[in-house]
mmCIF file of C-alpha atoms in Angstrom:
data_model
loop_
_atom_site.group_PDB
_atom_site.id
_atom_site.type_symbol
_atom_site.label_atom_id
_atom_site.label_comp_id
_atom_site.label_asym_id
_atom_site.label_seq_id
_atom_site.Cartn_x
_atom_site.Cartn_y
_atom_site.Cartn_z
ATOM 1 C CA MET U 1 8.071 27.500 53.389
ATOM 2 C CA ALA U 2 6.838 29.384 50.929
ATOM 3 C CA LEU U 3 8.678 29.569 47.656
ATOM 4 C CA PRO U 4 9.830 32.691 45.768
ATOM 5 C CA LEU U 5 7.003 33.423 43.001
ATOM 6 C CA ALA U 6 9.629 33.779 40.157
ATOM 7 C CA PHE U 7 11.501 30.211 41.340
ATOM 8 C CA LEU U 8 7.479 28.808 40.852
ATOM 9 C CA LEU U 9 7.676 31.106 37.931
ATOM 10 C CA ALA U 10 10.339 29.397 36.616
ATOM 11 C CA LEU U 11 9.513 25.755 37.080
ATOM 12 C CA VAL U 12 6.072 26.302 35.225
ATOM 13 C CA VAL U 13 7.748 28.071 31.575
ATOM 14 C CA LEU U 14 11.050 25.146 32.119
ATOM 15 C CA SER U 15 8.294 22.285 32.678
ATOM 16 C CA CYS U 16 6.224 24.213 30.119
ATOM 17 C CA LYS U 17 9.436 24.008 27.344
ATOM 18 C CA ASN U 18 10.436 20.512 28.414
ATOM 19 C CA THR U 19 6.770 19.605 27.640
ATOM 20 C CA CYS U 20 7.122 21.180 24.414
ATOM 21 C CA SER U 21 10.460 19.548 23.704
ATOM 22 C CA LEU U 22 9.104 16.018 23.960
ATOM 23 C CA CYS U 23 6.165 17.043 22.121
ATOM 24 C CA CYS U 24 8.455 17.919 19.645
ATOM 25 C CA ASP U 25 10.675 14.661 19.392
ATOM 26 C CA LEU U 26 7.176 13.038 19.738
ATOM 27 C CA TYR U 27 6.710 14.366 16.086
ATOM 28 C CA ASN U 28 10.594 14.232 14.699
ATOM 29 C CA LEU U 29 10.699 10.234 15.702
ATOM 30 C CA LEU U 30 7.021 9.856 14.426
ATOM 31 C CA ARG U 31 8.392 11.999 10.697
ATOM 32 C CA LEU U 32 11.389 9.697 11.169
ATOM 33 C CA GLN U 33 8.947 6.347 11.325
ATOM 34 C CA GLN U 34 7.116 6.903 8.809
ATOM 35 C CA ILE U 35 9.712 8.342 6.111
ATOM 36 C CA ASN U 36 10.695 5.123 7.192
ATOM 37 C CA SER U 37 8.390 3.032 7.105
ATOM 38 C CA SER U 38 7.017 4.212 4.176
ATOM 39 C CA ALA U 39 10.287 3.886 2.007
ATOM 40 C CA GLU U 40 10.017 -0.398 3.392
ATOM 41 C CA CYS U 41 6.620 -0.337 1.666
ATOM 42 C CA GLN U 42 7.153 1.278 -1.553
ATOM 43 C CA LYS U 43 9.385 -1.786 -2.080
ATOM 44 C CA LEU U 44 7.594 -4.328 -0.929
ATOM 45 C CA LEU U 45 5.360 -2.869 -3.348
ATOM 46 C CA GLU U 46 7.452 -2.983 -5.924
ATOM 47 C CA GLN U 47 7.726 -7.002 -5.410
ATOM 48 C CA SER U 48 4.712 -7.705 -4.993
ATOM 49 C CA ASN U 49 4.521 -8.616 -8.837
ATOM 50 C CA GLY U 50 4.889 -7.555 -12.426
ATOM 51 C CA ARG U 51 3.163 -5.986 -14.990
ATOM 52 C CA PRO U 52 2.104 -8.005 -17.695
ATOM 53 C CA ALA U 53 2.498 -6.497 -21.416
ATOM 54 C CA ASP U 54 -1.718 -6.566 -21.738
ATOM 55 C CA CYS U 55 -2.416 -4.517 -19.438
ATOM 56 C CA LEU U 56 -1.768 -0.541 -20.434
ATOM 57 C CA SER U 57 -5.117 -0.434 -21.132
ATOM 58 C CA ASP U 58 -6.787 -0.781 -16.974
ATOM 59 C CA GLY U 59 -5.397 1.752 -16.585
ATOM 60 C CA MET U 60 -7.720 4.277 -13.825
ATOM 61 C CA ASP U 61 -7.722 7.475 -12.498
ATOM 62 C CA PHE U 62 -9.175 7.218 -9.268
ATOM 63 C CA LYS U 63 -9.169 10.806 -8.295
ATOM 64 C CA ILE U 64 -6.887 11.607 -4.783
ATOM 65 C CA PRO U 65 -8.236 14.745 -2.979
ATOM 66 C CA LYS U 66 -6.508 17.371 -3.983
ATOM 67 C CA GLU U 67 -6.054 18.549 -0.136
ATOM 68 C CA ILE U 68 -3.656 14.628 0.543
ATOM 69 C CA LYS U 69 -1.505 16.056 -2.872
ATOM 70 C CA HIS U 70 -1.563 19.628 -0.956
ATOM 71 C CA PRO U 71 -1.694 19.026 2.730
ATOM 72 C CA GLN U 72 -0.978 22.847 3.114
ATOM 73 C CA GLN U 73 -4.334 22.952 5.402
ATOM 74 C CA PHE U 74 -2.775 20.008 7.937
ATOM 75 C CA GLN U 75 -1.983 20.931 11.304
ATOM 76 C CA LYS U 76 0.345 17.577 13.165
ATOM 77 C CA GLU U 77 -2.117 16.509 14.187
ATOM 78 C CA HIS U 78 -4.559 16.209 11.367
ATOM 79 C CA ALA U 79 -1.932 15.037 9.087
ATOM 80 C CA ALA U 80 -1.755 12.216 11.711
ATOM 81 C CA PHE U 81 -4.895 11.063 11.385
ATOM 82 C CA VAL U 82 -5.330 11.756 7.816
ATOM 83 C CA ILE U 83 -1.667 9.106 7.382
ATOM 84 C CA TYR U 84 -2.857 6.784 9.933
ATOM 85 C CA GLU U 85 -6.898 6.247 7.940
ATOM 86 C CA MET U 86 -4.563 5.602 4.444
ATOM 87 C CA LEU U 87 -2.396 3.152 5.733
ATOM 88 C CA LYS U 88 -6.070 1.694 7.589
ATOM 89 C CA ASP U 89 -6.927 2.064 3.523
ATOM 90 C CA ILE U 90 -3.928 0.807 2.202
ATOM 91 C CA PHE U 91 -4.376 -2.335 4.585
ATOM 92 C CA HIS U 92 -8.129 -3.296 3.656
ATOM 93 C CA VAL U 93 -7.472 -3.354 0.554
ATOM 94 C CA LEU U 94 -4.654 -4.908 0.504
ATOM 95 C CA GLU U 95 -5.582 -7.616 2.921
ATOM 96 C CA ARG U 96 -7.650 -8.967 -0.599
ATOM 97 C CA GLY U 97 -3.750 -9.204 -2.503
ATOM 98 C CA CYS U 98 -3.401 -12.329 -0.432
ATOM 99 C CA THR U 99 -5.222 -14.226 -2.398
ATOM 100 C CA ASN U 100 -3.822 -13.449 -5.570
ATOM 101 C CA PRO U 101 -1.684 -15.173 -8.612
ATOM 102 C CA GLY U 102 1.112 -13.411 -8.819
ATOM 103 C CA TRP U 103 1.275 -11.827 -5.133
ATOM 104 C CA ASN U 104 4.371 -12.818 -2.953
ATOM 105 C CA GLU U 105 2.225 -14.011 -0.125
ATOM 106 C CA THR U 106 5.365 -13.449 2.115
ATOM 107 C CA VAL U 107 6.568 -9.729 0.419
ATOM 108 C CA VAL U 108 2.103 -8.416 1.560
ATOM 109 C CA LYS U 109 2.501 -10.201 4.670
ATOM 110 C CA ASP U 110 5.193 -7.965 5.512
ATOM 111 C CA LEU U 111 4.153 -5.640 3.599
ATOM 112 C CA ARG U 112 1.071 -5.258 6.166
ATOM 113 C CA ALA U 113 2.533 -5.918 8.962
ATOM 114 C CA ILE U 114 4.763 -2.841 8.825
ATOM 115 C CA LEU U 115 1.045 -0.638 8.144
ATOM 116 C CA ASN U 116 -0.776 -1.946 10.878
ATOM 117 C CA HIS U 117 2.291 -1.417 13.059
ATOM 118 C CA GLN U 118 2.060 1.918 11.806
ATOM 119 C CA MET U 119 -1.137 2.610 12.620
ATOM 120 C CA ASP U 120 -1.018 1.206 15.735
ATOM 121 C CA LEU U 121 1.949 4.246 16.715
ATOM 122 C CA LEU U 122 -0.066 6.874 15.157
ATOM 123 C CA ASN U 123 -2.983 5.494 17.224
ATOM 124 C CA THR U 124 -1.060 5.350 20.696
ATOM 125 C CA THR U 125 0.517 8.458 20.609
ATOM 126 C CA VAL U 126 -1.043 10.944 18.541
ATOM 127 C CA VAL U 127 -4.676 9.829 16.782
ATOM 128 C CA GLY U 128 -6.209 7.987 19.973
ATOM 129 C CA LYS U 129 -5.295 11.647 21.988
ATOM 130 C CA LEU U 130 -7.758 12.909 19.927
ATOM 131 C CA GLY U 131 -10.077 12.734 22.266
ATOM 132 C CA GLU U 132 -13.780 14.885 20.871
ATOM 133 C CA GLU U 133 -11.996 16.391 18.095
ATOM 134 C CA HIS U 134 -11.165 12.266 16.388
ATOM 135 C CA LYS U 135 -14.639 12.144 16.261
ATOM 136 C CA THR U 136 -15.325 15.664 14.352
ATOM 137 C CA TRP U 137 -12.381 14.155 12.351
ATOM 138 C CA ALA U 138 -13.563 11.432 10.844
ATOM 139 C CA TYR U 139 -16.245 12.925 9.687
ATOM 140 C CA SER U 140 -14.534 15.845 7.557
ATOM 141 C CA SER U 141 -14.795 16.592 4.175
ATOM 142 C CA PRO U 142 -11.023 15.388 3.498
ATOM 143 C CA ILE U 143 -11.595 11.868 5.459
ATOM 144 C CA LEU U 144 -14.776 11.534 3.364
ATOM 145 C CA ARG U 145 -13.621 12.788 -0.048
ATOM 146 C CA LEU U 146 -10.683 10.229 1.531
ATOM 147 C CA LYS U 147 -12.932 7.810 1.903
ATOM 148 C CA SER U 148 -13.951 7.700 -1.514
ATOM 149 C CA TYR U 149 -10.705 7.492 -2.851
ATOM 150 C CA TYR U 150 -10.341 3.757 -1.593
ATOM 151 C CA VAL U 151 -13.866 2.748 -1.745
ATOM 152 C CA ARG U 152 -13.032 4.283 -5.888
ATOM 153 C CA ILE U 153 -10.319 1.348 -5.692
ATOM 154 C CA ARG U 154 -11.593 -1.070 -4.111
ATOM 155 C CA THR U 155 -14.317 -1.061 -6.668
ATOM 156 C CA TYR U 156 -12.709 -1.354 -9.266
ATOM 157 C CA LEU U 157 -11.105 -4.525 -8.481
ATOM 158 C CA GLU U 158 -14.055 -5.791 -7.907
ATOM 159 C CA ALA U 159 -15.172 -4.383 -11.587
ATOM 160 C CA LYS U 160 -11.905 -5.812 -12.957
ATOM 161 C CA GLU U 161 -12.776 -9.394 -10.896
ATOM 162 C CA TYR U 162 -9.452 -8.740 -9.110
ATOM 163 C CA SER U 163 -7.521 -9.867 -11.938
ATOM 164 C CA SER U 164 -3.126 -9.497 -12.328
ATOM 165 C CA CYS U 165 -3.279 -6.186 -14.637
ATOM 166 C CA ALA U 166 -5.888 -4.960 -11.630
ATOM 167 C CA TRP U 167 -3.981 -5.548 -9.098
ATOM 168 C CA ARG U 168 -0.920 -4.437 -11.200
ATOM 169 C CA VAL U 169 -2.262 -0.718 -11.361
ATOM 170 C CA VAL U 170 -3.820 -0.363 -8.156
ATOM 171 C CA ARG U 171 -0.249 -1.308 -6.466
ATOM 172 C CA ASP U 172 0.537 1.420 -8.907
ATOM 173 C CA GLU U 173 -1.328 3.552 -7.042
ATOM 174 C CA LEU U 174 -1.212 2.636 -3.487
ATOM 175 C CA TYR U 175 3.247 3.451 -4.252
ATOM 176 C CA TRP U 176 1.722 6.453 -5.470
ATOM 177 C CA ASN U 177 -0.136 6.863 -1.388
ATOM 178 C CA PHE U 178 3.178 6.294 -0.434
ATOM 179 C CA PHE U 179 4.403 9.560 -1.500
ATOM 180 C CA PHE U 180 1.502 11.799 -0.685
ATOM 181 C CA ILE U 181 2.053 10.303 3.290
ATOM 182 C CA ASN U 182 5.531 11.310 2.794
ATOM 183 C CA ARG U 183 4.499 14.560 2.303
ATOM 184 C CA LEU U 184 1.837 14.496 5.184
ATOM 185 C CA THR U 185 4.922 13.659 7.803
ATOM 186 C CA ASP U 186 6.293 16.500 6.386
ATOM 187 C CA LYS U 187 3.433 18.522 8.708
ATOM 188 C CA PHE U 188 5.515 16.597 11.824
ATOM 189 C CA GLN U 189 8.305 19.514 11.316
ATOM 190 C CA ASN U 190 8.859 22.073 13.600
#
């Protein structure tokens, strides 16, 4: 028995609406998860170490890319990819943090666990599903500028021989990274 065309059309419209609803719910869930995660990371960074009085001369402007500070041009998927890349690079910067004096090893491990969880969540839900676009976006100008930014942070730490003061400067910079991640996360809103 053939179904009337109007009935089939109604099924298609409903299935599209449900798909959009699931997609929209996914991004809202990701947004809430990322905001909570960023707040936890900032709290942990505050606990990681103190700033000795003689570190004032160690300040540095690492020049975070403008598109990260003002992410108006990013679509949801691209914002998710940028957040993923930022979390990955923050994770790599902190790999050295556990071995430096003045850092609470437990706090750094907790921070890295949160970052790892968020990366897995983003990779599973959005980034891993970008396919060929993922490869193209991995070499886009915003991502390359972002990678250079994190290279400057790692180079600074190396030049300062991973001193407590250098880590404090980097810690403060990473703290602001989560503020910018939250701006990117706002792109998940409908």
